[in-house]
Amino acid sequence: MVAFNQMDDYVDNLYKDIGIICIEDLRMEIISERLGIKLAFRDIKSQSIIYENQKYIFIDQRLSKEKQWEQFCHELCHSLWHYGNQIRMLNSDTHMFMAYQEVKAETFAMYACVPTSLLNSCDFSTMEYKEALYFIQSTFHVGGFFAKKRLDQFVESKRSIAGVV
C-alpha cells in the first residue's frame, strides 16, 4: 500500500488497529463501537462531545445516509484529536484556531470516509472519470461533491508520487 501523507498513515493505522480492513467494515456503528464512542442519531446538528469521560457523537438523522457518513467522519476527528468547546471559541482570539480545527476535521473526513488503502485496492485503470466518480459514491456511500473532491485528491497524489506532476 502506498500512503501519500501523514493523514493516510493515521487513518490506515487507526482502521487496522480496530480491525477495519474492507469496505464493508466502513460503518459508523462498527467504528464507534470499536473506539468506545457512543453514537446517537437525533434531530440536532451533528456534533461530538465528551461527558463524564465518555465520548459521544451525535449525528443529525434528518440528513441523507451519505451526509450522515461524511458528518460522522468529521465528528470522529473532533472526538479523536480536538478538545474544548467550540461554542466558547467564538471570540476573535480563538476564531482562527476553531477554523483550523474545522479544516483538519474536513480533511480527516475525506480520508476516513474513503481511505486511500481501500482506494489503492480498486482498479480504476479501465474507468472513465465519471465511472470512477460514481464508483466512489456508490461504494463508499458519499455524496457527489465529496466523491469528486476525494477522487481528484487521490489522482493528484498518485501523479505526485509517480513524478508526473
Short mmCIF file of C-alpha atoms in Angstrom, two decimals:
data_model
loop_
_atom_site.label_atom_id
_atom_site.label_comp_id
_atom_site.label_asym_id
_atom_site.label_seq_id
_atom_site.Cartn_x
_atom_site.Cartn_y
_atom_site.Cartn_z
CA MET A 1 0.00 0.00 0.00
CA VAL A 2 1.25 3.44 -0.88
CA ALA A 3 0.44 6.14 1.65
CA PHE A 4 0.51 9.68 0.36
CA ASN A 5 0.82 11.63 3.61
CA GLN A 6 0.55 11.54 7.39
CA MET A 7 -3.24 11.59 7.28
CA ASP A 8 -3.19 8.43 5.14
CA ASP A 9 -0.89 6.78 7.64
CA TYR A 10 -3.01 7.85 10.60
CA VAL A 11 -6.32 6.64 9.16
CA ASP A 12 -4.76 3.44 7.84
CA ASN A 13 -3.22 2.62 11.24
CA LEU A 14 -6.39 3.59 13.12
CA TYR A 15 -8.54 1.35 10.95
CA LYS A 16 -6.05 -1.54 11.15
CA ASP A 17 -5.92 -1.20 14.96
CA ILE A 18 -9.68 -1.61 15.22
CA GLY A 19 -10.00 -4.27 12.54
CA ILE A 20 -11.43 -2.16 9.72
CA ILE A 21 -9.91 -3.96 6.75
CA CYS A 22 -12.51 -3.91 3.98
CA ILE A 23 -15.10 -1.58 2.54
CA GLU A 24 -17.94 -3.45 4.26
CA ASP A 25 -16.39 -2.56 7.64
CA LEU A 26 -16.70 1.18 6.95
CA ARG A 27 -19.79 1.71 9.09
CA MET A 28 -20.40 4.28 11.79
CA GLU A 29 -21.73 1.71 14.21
CA ILE A 30 -18.70 -0.57 13.86
CA ILE A 31 -16.12 2.21 14.06
CA SER A 32 -17.70 3.99 17.02
CA GLU A 33 -18.21 0.75 18.96
CA ARG A 34 -14.61 -0.37 18.44
CA LEU A 35 -13.33 3.04 19.53
CA GLY A 36 -15.58 3.14 22.59
CA ILE A 37 -17.51 6.15 21.34
CA LYS A 38 -21.27 6.28 21.92
CA LEU A 39 -23.19 7.02 18.72
CA ALA A 40 -26.68 8.51 18.60
CA PHE A 41 -28.95 9.86 15.87
CA ARG A 42 -31.02 12.90 16.77
CA ASP A 43 -32.81 15.86 15.20
CA ILE A 44 -29.90 18.14 16.07
CA LYS A 45 -26.81 19.43 14.28
CA SER A 46 -24.10 16.75 14.18
CA GLN A 47 -21.58 17.16 16.98
CA SER A 48 -19.02 15.45 19.15
CA ILE A 49 -18.91 15.86 22.91
CA ILE A 50 -17.24 14.38 25.96
CA TYR A 51 -19.43 13.99 29.03
CA GLU A 52 -18.12 12.42 32.22
CA ASN A 53 -15.10 10.98 30.36
CA GLN A 54 -17.31 9.29 27.74
CA LYS A 55 -17.08 10.38 24.11
CA TYR A 56 -20.32 10.81 22.16
CA ILE A 57 -21.02 11.54 18.52
CA PHE A 58 -24.48 12.82 17.68
CA ILE A 59 -25.49 12.61 14.03
CA ASP A 60 -28.33 14.63 12.52
CA GLN A 61 -30.82 11.95 11.50
CA ARG A 62 -32.53 14.36 9.09
CA LEU A 63 -29.54 14.15 6.73
CA SER A 64 -29.13 11.66 3.89
CA LYS A 65 -27.22 8.45 4.70
CA GLU A 66 -24.29 9.76 2.64
CA LYS A 67 -24.19 13.07 4.52
CA GLN A 68 -24.51 11.24 7.84
CA TRP A 69 -21.42 9.15 6.98
CA GLU A 70 -19.49 12.28 5.99
CA GLN A 71 -20.57 14.07 9.18
CA PHE A 72 -19.68 11.05 11.31
CA CYS A 73 -16.11 11.03 10.00
CA HIS A 74 -15.86 14.80 10.52
CA GLU A 75 -17.06 14.48 14.11
CA LEU A 76 -14.82 11.45 14.62
CA CYS A 77 -11.83 13.71 14.01
CA HIS A 78 -13.04 16.14 16.67
CA SER A 79 -13.57 13.24 19.05
CA LEU A 80 -10.10 11.79 18.48
CA TRP A 81 -8.00 14.95 18.11
CA HIS A 82 -9.73 18.06 19.42
CA TYR A 83 -10.55 19.24 22.91
CA GLY A 84 -12.58 22.15 24.13
CA ASN A 85 -15.95 23.64 23.47
CA GLN A 86 -16.14 25.34 20.07
CA ILE A 87 -19.15 27.37 21.21
CA ARG A 88 -16.76 29.15 23.57
CA MET A 89 -14.31 29.75 20.71
CA LEU A 90 -16.33 32.46 19.02
CA ASN A 91 -14.17 35.38 20.13
CA SER A 92 -11.54 36.80 17.85
CA ASP A 93 -8.60 35.22 19.70
CA THR A 94 -9.78 31.66 19.11
CA HIS A 95 -11.62 32.06 15.80
CA MET A 96 -8.56 31.05 13.76
CA PHE A 97 -7.96 28.00 15.94
CA MET A 98 -11.58 26.92 15.50
CA ALA A 99 -11.27 27.40 11.72
CA TYR A 100 -8.10 25.28 11.78
CA GLN A 101 -9.93 22.50 13.65
CA GLU A 102 -12.74 22.56 11.08
CA VAL A 103 -10.34 22.33 8.13
CA LYS A 104 -8.50 19.49 9.85
CA ALA A 105 -11.79 17.66 10.51
CA GLU A 106 -12.87 18.08 6.86
CA THR A 107 -9.54 16.71 5.67
CA PHE A 108 -9.74 13.81 8.10
CA ALA A 109 -13.26 13.03 6.90
CA MET A 110 -12.04 12.74 3.30
CA TYR A 111 -9.53 10.06 4.28
CA ALA A 112 -11.75 8.32 6.82
CA CYS A 113 -14.80 8.08 4.53
CA VAL A 114 -12.75 6.97 1.52
CA PRO A 115 -9.47 5.55 2.85
CA THR A 116 -6.51 5.57 0.49
CA SER A 117 -5.65 2.00 1.44
CA LEU A 118 -9.03 0.87 0.10
CA LEU A 119 -8.83 3.13 -2.95
CA ASN A 120 -5.46 1.58 -3.76
CA SER A 121 -7.15 -1.81 -3.92
CA CYS A 122 -9.63 -0.60 -6.56
CA ASP A 123 -8.87 -0.89 -10.27
CA PHE A 124 -9.62 2.46 -11.90
CA SER A 125 -7.49 1.76 -14.99
CA THR A 126 -10.45 0.89 -17.24
CA MET A 127 -12.83 3.53 -15.89
CA GLU A 128 -13.64 6.92 -17.31
CA TYR A 129 -13.63 9.78 -14.79
CA LYS A 130 -17.43 9.76 -14.40
CA GLU A 131 -17.43 5.99 -13.86
CA ALA A 132 -14.76 6.31 -11.17
CA LEU A 133 -16.74 9.10 -9.55
CA TYR A 134 -19.91 7.01 -9.48
CA PHE A 135 -17.92 4.02 -8.20
CA ILE A 136 -16.62 6.03 -5.24
CA GLN A 137 -20.08 7.45 -4.49
CA SER A 138 -21.80 4.08 -4.53
CA THR A 139 -19.03 2.00 -2.96
CA PHE A 140 -18.09 4.35 -0.12
CA HIS A 141 -21.58 5.85 0.34
CA VAL A 142 -20.61 9.50 -0.03
CA GLY A 143 -22.23 12.36 -1.89
CA GLY A 144 -21.24 13.52 -5.36
CA PHE A 145 -19.31 16.64 -4.33
CA PHE A 146 -17.45 14.69 -1.64
CA ALA A 147 -16.63 11.86 -4.09
CA LYS A 148 -15.33 14.33 -6.69
CA LYS A 149 -13.13 16.11 -4.19
CA ARG A 150 -11.70 12.82 -2.89
CA LEU A 151 -11.15 11.33 -6.37
CA ASP A 152 -9.36 14.48 -7.54
CA GLN A 153 -7.21 14.42 -4.42
CA PHE A 154 -6.38 10.73 -4.90
CA VAL A 155 -5.50 11.14 -8.59
CA GLU A 156 -3.31 14.17 -7.87
CA SER A 157 -1.49 12.33 -5.08
CA LYS A 158 -0.82 9.36 -7.35
CA ARG A 159 0.55 11.71 -10.02
CA SER A 160 2.81 13.42 -7.48
CA ILE A 161 4.22 10.11 -6.29
CA ALA A 162 4.76 8.90 -9.84
CA GLY A 163 6.57 12.14 -10.64
CA VAL A 164 4.14 13.07 -13.39
CA VAL A 165 3.28 16.47 -11.95
#
